[in-house]
PDB file of C-alpha atoms in Angstrom:
ATOM      1  CA  LYS A   1     -10.591   6.739  16.104  1.00 94.00           C
ATOM      2  CA  LEU A   2     -10.512   6.968  12.433  1.00 95.00           C
ATOM      3  CA  VAL A   3      -7.177   7.631  10.505  1.00 95.00           C
ATOM      4  CA  ILE A   4      -7.679   9.081   6.578  1.00 96.00           C
ATOM      5  CA  GLN A   5      -3.880   8.995   4.986  1.00 95.00           C
ATOM      6  CA  ILE A   6      -3.081  10.759   2.092  1.00 95.00           C
ATOM      7  CA  PRO A   7       0.080   9.143   0.107  1.00 94.00           C
ATOM      8  CA  CYS A   8       1.402  13.024  -1.292  1.00 95.00           C
ATOM      9  CA  TYR A   9       3.717  13.139  -4.254  1.00 95.00           C
ATOM     10  CA  ASN A  10       3.734  16.796  -5.396  1.00 95.00           C
ATOM     11  CA  GLU A  11       0.520  17.794  -4.101  1.00 95.00           C
ATOM     12  CA  GLU A  12       0.354  21.122  -2.752  1.00 95.00           C
ATOM     13  CA  LYS A  13      -1.850  22.932  -5.179  1.00 95.00           C
ATOM     14  CA  SER A  14      -4.506  19.607  -5.083  1.00 94.00           C
ATOM     15  CA  LEU A  15      -4.538  19.422  -1.393  1.00 95.00           C
ATOM     16  CA  PRO A  16      -6.471  22.071   0.182  1.00 96.00           C
ATOM     17  CA  ILE A  17      -9.241  20.916  -1.951  1.00 94.00           C
ATOM     18  CA  THR A  18      -8.909  17.647  -0.691  1.00 94.00           C
ATOM     19  CA  LEU A  19      -8.114  18.277   2.877  1.00 96.00           C
ATOM     20  CA  ASN A  20     -11.510  21.033   2.955  1.00 95.00           C
ATOM     21  CA  ASP A  21     -13.840  17.686   1.333  1.00 95.00           C
ATOM     22  CA  LEU A  22     -12.743  15.308   4.299  1.00 96.00           C
ATOM     23  CA  PRO A  23     -15.412  14.615   6.983  1.00 95.00           C
ATOM     24  CA  LYS A  24     -14.889  16.295   9.984  1.00 95.00           C
ATOM     25  CA  HIS A  25     -17.252  14.212  11.771  1.00 96.00           C
ATOM     26  CA  ILE A  26     -18.894  10.680  11.682  1.00 96.00           C
ATOM     27  CA  ASP A  27     -21.512   9.081  13.553  1.00 95.00           C
ATOM     28  CA  GLY A  28     -19.495   6.111  15.624  1.00 95.00           C
ATOM     29  CA  ILE A  29     -16.389   7.603  15.145  1.00 95.00           C
ATOM     30  CA  ASP A  30     -14.642   9.466  18.172  1.00 96.00           C
ATOM     31  CA  GLU A  31     -11.663  10.872  16.523  1.00 97.00           C
ATOM     32  CA  ILE A  32     -10.759  11.733  13.278  1.00 97.00           C
ATOM     33  CA  GLU A  33      -7.104  12.125  12.184  1.00 97.00           C
ATOM     34  CA  VAL A  34      -5.278  13.097   9.025  1.00 98.00           C
ATOM     35  CA  LEU A  35      -2.009  11.170   8.058  1.00 98.00           C
ATOM     36  CA  ILE A  36       0.473  12.834   5.509  1.00 98.00           C
ATOM     37  CA  ILE A  37       2.561  10.219   3.846  1.00 97.00           C
ATOM     38  CA  ASP A  38       4.852  12.753   1.775  1.00 97.00           C
ATOM     39  CA  ASP A  39       6.825  10.577  -0.518  1.00 95.00           C
ATOM     40  CA  GLY A  40       9.325  12.346  -1.473  1.00 95.00           C
ATOM     41  CA  SER A  41       7.872  15.488  -2.460  1.00 96.00           C
ATOM     42  CA  LYS A  42       9.739  18.490  -4.196  1.00 96.00           C
ATOM     43  CA  ASP A  43       7.423  21.594  -3.629  1.00 97.00           C
ATOM     44  CA  ARG A  44       5.449  22.864  -0.798  1.00 97.00           C
ATOM     45  CA  THR A  45       2.976  19.740   0.089  1.00 97.00           C
ATOM     46  CA  VAL A  46       4.208  19.283   3.741  1.00 97.00           C
ATOM     47  CA  GLU A  47       4.465  22.998   4.593  1.00 97.00           C
ATOM     48  CA  VAL A  48       0.484  23.177   2.839  1.00 97.00           C
ATOM     49  CA  ALA A  49      -0.525  20.589   4.970  1.00 97.00           C
ATOM     50  CA  LYS A  50       0.664  22.070   8.111  1.00 98.00           C
ATOM     51  CA  GLU A  51      -0.818  25.470   7.220  1.00 97.00           C
ATOM     52  CA  LEU A  52      -3.967  23.710   7.189  1.00 97.00           C
ATOM     53  CA  GLY A  53      -4.288  21.984  10.124  1.00 97.00           C
ATOM     54  CA  VAL A  54      -2.535  18.499   9.807  1.00 97.00           C
ATOM     55  CA  ASN A  55      -0.421  17.025  12.504  1.00 97.00           C
ATOM     56  CA  ASN A  56       0.466  13.432  11.498  1.00 98.00           C
ATOM     57  CA  PHE A  57       3.421  12.606   8.534  1.00 97.00           C
ATOM     58  CA  VAL A  58       5.255  10.096   7.304  1.00 96.00           C
ATOM     59  CA  GLU A  59       8.265  12.092   5.552  1.00 95.00           C
ATOM     60  CA  MET A  60      10.242   9.701   3.139  1.00 94.00           C
ATOM     61  CA  SER A  61      13.465  10.888   1.988  1.00 94.00           C
ATOM     62  CA  HIS A  62      13.199  10.360  -1.616  1.00 93.00           C
ATOM     63  CA  ASN A  63      10.482   9.264  -4.313  1.00 91.00           C
ATOM     64  CA  SER A  64       9.454   5.506  -3.338  1.00 89.00           C
ATOM     65  CA  GLY A  65       6.056   4.889  -5.079  1.00 86.00           C
ATOM     66  CA  LEU A  66       2.464   4.284  -3.769  1.00 81.00           C
ATOM     67  CA  ALA A  67       2.968   0.359  -2.555  1.00 80.00           C
ATOM     68  CA  LYS A  68       5.822   2.007  -0.371  1.00 87.00           C
ATOM     69  CA  ALA A  69       3.517   5.205   0.878  1.00 90.00           C
ATOM     70  CA  PHE A  70       1.030   3.091   1.650  1.00 87.00           C
ATOM     71  CA  VAL A  71       3.091   1.043   3.905  1.00 87.00           C
ATOM     72  CA  ALA A  72       4.348   3.797   5.659  1.00 91.00           C
ATOM     73  CA  GLY A  73       1.175   5.139   6.679  1.00 92.00           C
ATOM     74  CA  ILE A  74       0.028   2.454   8.042  1.00 90.00           C
ATOM     75  CA  ASN A  75       2.181   1.738  10.198  1.00 90.00           C
ATOM     76  CA  LYS A  76       2.377   5.363  11.181  1.00 93.00           C
ATOM     77  CA  ALA A  77      -1.576   5.138  11.833  1.00 92.00           C
ATOM     78  CA  LEU A  78      -1.353   1.928  14.129  1.00 90.00           C
ATOM     79  CA  GLU A  79       1.961   3.565  15.701  1.00 92.00           C
ATOM     80  CA  ILE A  80      -0.705   6.546  16.781  1.00 94.00           C
ATOM     81  CA  GLY A  81      -3.424   4.254  17.860  1.00 92.00           C
ATOM     82  CA  ALA A  82      -5.639   3.823  14.347  1.00 92.00           C
ATOM     83  CA  ASP A  83      -8.857   1.919  14.747  1.00 90.00           C
ATOM     84  CA  ILE A  84      -9.840   2.242  11.501  1.00 92.00           C
ATOM     85  CA  VAL A  85      -7.865   3.405   8.643  1.00 91.00           C
ATOM     86  CA  VAL A  86      -8.838   4.997   5.045  1.00 92.00           C
ATOM     87  CA  ASN A  87      -6.628   5.671   2.255  1.00 90.00           C
ATOM     88  CA  THR A  88      -7.244   8.366  -0.280  1.00 90.00           C
ATOM     89  CA  ASP A  89      -5.653  10.755  -2.827  1.00 86.00           C
ATOM     90  CA  ALA A  90      -4.238  13.812  -2.553  1.00 88.00           C
ATOM     91  CA  ASP A  91      -5.675  14.984  -5.988  1.00 82.00           C
ATOM     92  CA  ASN A  92      -9.275  14.581  -4.778  1.00 80.00           C
ATOM     93  CA  GLN A  93      -9.609  12.260  -7.407  1.00 76.00           C
ATOM     94  CA  TYR A  94     -11.898  10.235  -4.915  1.00 79.00           C
ATOM     95  CA  CYS A  95     -15.545  11.712  -3.086  1.00 83.00           C
ATOM     96  CA  ALA A  96     -14.338  12.193  -0.077  1.00 89.00           C
ATOM     97  CA  ALA A  97     -18.312  11.963   1.076  1.00 87.00           C
ATOM     98  CA  ASP A  98     -17.737   8.290   0.655  1.00 88.00           C
ATOM     99  CA  ILE A  99     -15.072   7.988   3.213  1.00 92.00           C
ATOM    100  CA  GLU A 100     -18.246   7.643   5.420  1.00 93.00           C
ATOM    101  CA  LYS A 101     -19.956   5.156   3.548  1.00 90.00           C
ATOM    102  CA  LEU A 102     -16.536   2.799   3.904  1.00 88.00           C
ATOM    103  CA  VAL A 103     -16.515   2.622   7.083  1.00 91.00           C
ATOM    104  CA  LYS A 104     -20.361   1.858   8.267  1.00 91.00           C
ATOM    105  CA  PRO A 105     -20.275  -1.813   7.319  1.00 88.00           C
ATOM    106  CA  ILE A 106     -17.220  -1.804  10.760  1.00 89.00           C
ATOM    107  CA  LEU A 107     -18.811   0.526  12.442  1.00 91.00           C
ATOM    108  CA  ALA A 108     -22.002  -1.729  11.902  1.00 90.00           C
ATOM    109  CA  GLY A 109     -19.637  -5.158  12.654  1.00 86.00           C
ATOM    110  CA  GLU A 110     -20.601  -6.158   8.958  1.00 84.00           C
ATOM    111  CA  ALA A 111     -17.169  -6.176   7.954  1.00 77.00           C
ATOM    112  CA  ASP A 112     -13.244  -5.926   9.098  1.00 77.00           C
ATOM    113  CA  ILE A 113     -12.035  -4.527   5.890  1.00 75.00           C
ATOM    114  CA  VAL A 114     -13.740  -2.475   3.283  1.00 76.00           C
ATOM    115  CA  ILE A 115     -12.499  -2.367  -0.304  1.00 70.00           C
ATOM    116  CA  GLY A 116     -13.736   0.578  -2.354  1.00 70.00           C
ATOM    117  CA  SER A 117     -14.181   0.118  -5.998  1.00 64.00           C
ATOM    118  CA  ARG A 118     -14.630   2.501  -8.565  1.00 62.00           C
ATOM    119  CA  PRO A 119     -16.055   1.723 -11.939  1.00 67.00           C
ATOM    120  CA  VAL A 120     -12.469   2.217 -13.991  1.00 65.00           C
ATOM    121  CA  SER A 121     -13.686   1.398 -17.091  1.00 72.00           C
ATOM    122  CA  GLU A 122     -16.153   3.991 -17.233  1.00 72.00           C
ATOM    123  CA  ILE A 123     -13.671   7.040 -15.962  1.00 68.00           C
ATOM    124  CA  GLU A 124     -13.609   8.800 -19.490  1.00 77.00           C
ATOM    125  CA  HIS A 125     -10.446  11.345 -19.073  1.00 71.00           C
ATOM    126  CA  PHE A 126      -8.758   7.522 -18.136  1.00 70.00           C
ATOM    127  CA  SER A 127      -6.574   6.820 -21.259  1.00 80.00           C
ATOM    128  CA  PRO A 128      -6.873   3.092 -22.241  1.00 80.00           C
ATOM    129  CA  LEU A 129      -3.325   2.828 -20.795  1.00 79.00           C
ATOM    130  CA  LYS A 130      -4.250   4.259 -17.202  1.00 71.00           C
ATOM    131  CA  LYS A 131      -6.978   1.631 -17.087  1.00 69.00           C
ATOM    132  CA  LEU A 132      -4.890  -1.200 -18.043  1.00 71.00           C
ATOM    133  CA  LEU A 133      -2.509   0.060 -15.573  1.00 68.00           C
ATOM    134  CA  GLN A 134      -5.352   0.455 -12.896  1.00 65.00           C
ATOM    135  CA  LYS A 135      -6.274  -3.153 -13.597  1.00 64.00           C
ATOM    136  CA  LEU A 136      -3.252  -4.183 -13.225  1.00 61.00           C
ATOM    137  CA  GLY A 137      -2.428  -2.210 -10.021  1.00 60.00           C
ATOM    138  CA  SER A 138      -5.416  -3.969  -8.534  1.00 55.00           C
ATOM    139  CA  GLY A 139      -4.337  -7.287  -9.309  1.00 52.00           C
ATOM    140  CA  VAL A 140      -1.876  -8.643  -6.604  1.00 41.00           C
ATOM    141  CA  ILE A 141      -0.833  -6.024  -3.932  1.00 45.00           C
ATOM    142  CA  ILE A 142       2.002  -7.279  -2.276  1.00 42.00           C
ATOM    143  CA  ASP A 143       2.527  -4.884   0.151  1.00 51.00           C
ATOM    144  CA  PHE A 144      -1.293  -4.364   0.817  1.00 58.00           C
ATOM    145  CA  LEU A 145      -1.126  -7.734   2.260  1.00 50.00           C
ATOM    146  CA  ASN A 146       1.964  -7.707   4.306  1.00 52.00           C
ATOM    147  CA  CYS A 147      -0.391  -4.688   5.567  1.00 61.00           C
ATOM    148  CA  LEU A 148      -3.723  -6.708   6.399  1.00 62.00           C
ATOM    149  CA  ASN A 149      -1.447  -9.263   7.593  1.00 55.00           C
ATOM    150  CA  LYS A 150      -0.642  -6.961  10.455  1.00 58.00           C
ATOM    151  CA  LEU A 151      -4.491  -5.938  10.791  1.00 60.00           C
ATOM    152  CA  ILE A 152      -5.492  -9.352  10.892  1.00 54.00           C
ATOM    153  CA  LEU A 153      -2.559 -10.412  13.899  1.00 53.00           C
ATOM    154  CA  ARG A 154      -4.120  -7.153  15.792  1.00 55.00           C
ATOM    155  CA  LYS A 155      -7.428  -8.495  15.137  1.00 53.00           C
ATOM    156  CA  THR A 156      -6.946 -12.209  16.627  1.00 49.00           C
ATOM    157  CA  ARG A 157      -3.918 -10.858  19.006  1.00 44.00           C
ATOM    158  CA  LEU A 158      -1.908 -13.291  17.497  1.00 40.00           C
ATOM    159  CA  LYS A 159       1.877 -13.025  17.863  1.00 40.00           C
ATOM    160  CA  LYS A 160       3.662 -12.162  14.927  1.00 40.00           C
ATOM    161  CA  THR A 161       5.671 -15.066  13.550  1.00 39.00           C
ATOM    162  CA  LYS A 162       8.536 -15.333  11.559  1.00 36.00           C
ATOM    163  CA  THR A 163       6.546 -17.252   8.530  1.00 35.00           C
ATOM    164  CA  ASN A 164       3.710 -15.014   7.726  1.00 35.00           C
ATOM    165  CA  PRO A 165       1.184 -16.210   5.414  1.00 35.00           C
ATOM    166  CA  ILE A 166       1.571 -15.037   1.903  1.00 37.00           C
ATOM    167  CA  VAL A 167      -2.260 -14.258   0.589  1.00 35.00           C
ATOM    168  CA  CYS A 168      -2.894 -13.631  -2.752  1.00 36.00           C
ATOM    169  CA  VAL A 169      -6.126 -11.341  -3.710  1.00 37.00           C
ATOM    170  CA  ASN A 170      -8.188 -14.213  -5.875  1.00 35.00           C
ATOM    171  CA  LYS A 171      -7.973 -16.294  -2.024  1.00 41.00           C
ATOM    172  CA  ILE A 172      -9.013 -13.472  -0.150  1.00 43.00           C
ATOM    173  CA  ASN A 173     -12.002 -15.654   1.271  1.00 44.00           C
ATOM    174  CA  GLU A 174      -9.779 -17.752   2.458  1.00 46.00           C
ATOM    175  CA  LEU A 175      -9.333 -15.476   5.517  1.00 46.00           C
ATOM    176  CA  ASN A 176     -13.100 -15.037   6.528  1.00 45.00           C
ATOM    177  CA  ILE A 177     -12.698 -18.930   7.006  1.00 44.00           C
ATOM    178  CA  ALA A 178      -9.532 -19.049   8.624  1.00 47.00           C
ATOM    179  CA  TYR A 179      -9.398 -15.526  10.719  1.00 48.00           C
ATOM    180  CA  ASN A 180     -13.095 -14.548  10.903  1.00 53.00           C
ATOM    181  CA  ILE A 181     -12.221 -11.689   8.750  1.00 54.00           C
ATOM    182  CA  LYS A 182     -15.415 -10.234   7.446  1.00 57.00           C
ATOM    183  CA  PHE A 183     -14.807  -8.109   3.730  1.00 53.00           C
ATOM    184  CA  SER A 184     -17.174  -5.628   2.039  1.00 55.00           C
ATOM    185  CA  TYR A 185     -16.769  -4.149  -1.417  1.00 51.00           C
ATOM    186  CA  LEU A 186     -18.498  -1.009  -1.928  1.00 54.00           C
ATOM    187  CA  ASP A 187     -18.902   0.589  -5.542  1.00 55.00           C
ATOM    188  CA  VAL A 188     -17.259   4.520  -4.710  1.00 53.00           C
TER     189      VAL A 188
END
């Protein structure tokens, strides 16, 4: 089961385009579900998603930020039985056709985690500040790594202990050795 999670904050206008572009079928995937993480939207984001057939939601009481929305989404995706989780944006800034590219290495057993990477420095409509913030945000992502740890624990069937390993992004290859987790990086 593939769960495509979409964190949203006031996305009622762009969400219909994004949802329409999502893949309805991918070879090797039995089921595709969409999960909307509403990060305290003040518009009709949730209503629009429901009107468009989305059945899975995490509704946050106030705007908590992308990292917390991402974590809440991963937790809900695992709760509803996701085997694979893809995170995309509600404003359609990522190409939905790339979702198939992202899951293929997992389906082929070549990777357990795939990280899509945009050429941020080449995106003309991004201001220099946005480009800088994108690079900083791609540095150390503690909330992502906490989710990664949950996925590792699930994959290896280890019992969660009180002392979870803290891993920095620059040590991601050590995960390959310690947990036999295979990573793949794709330009999308």
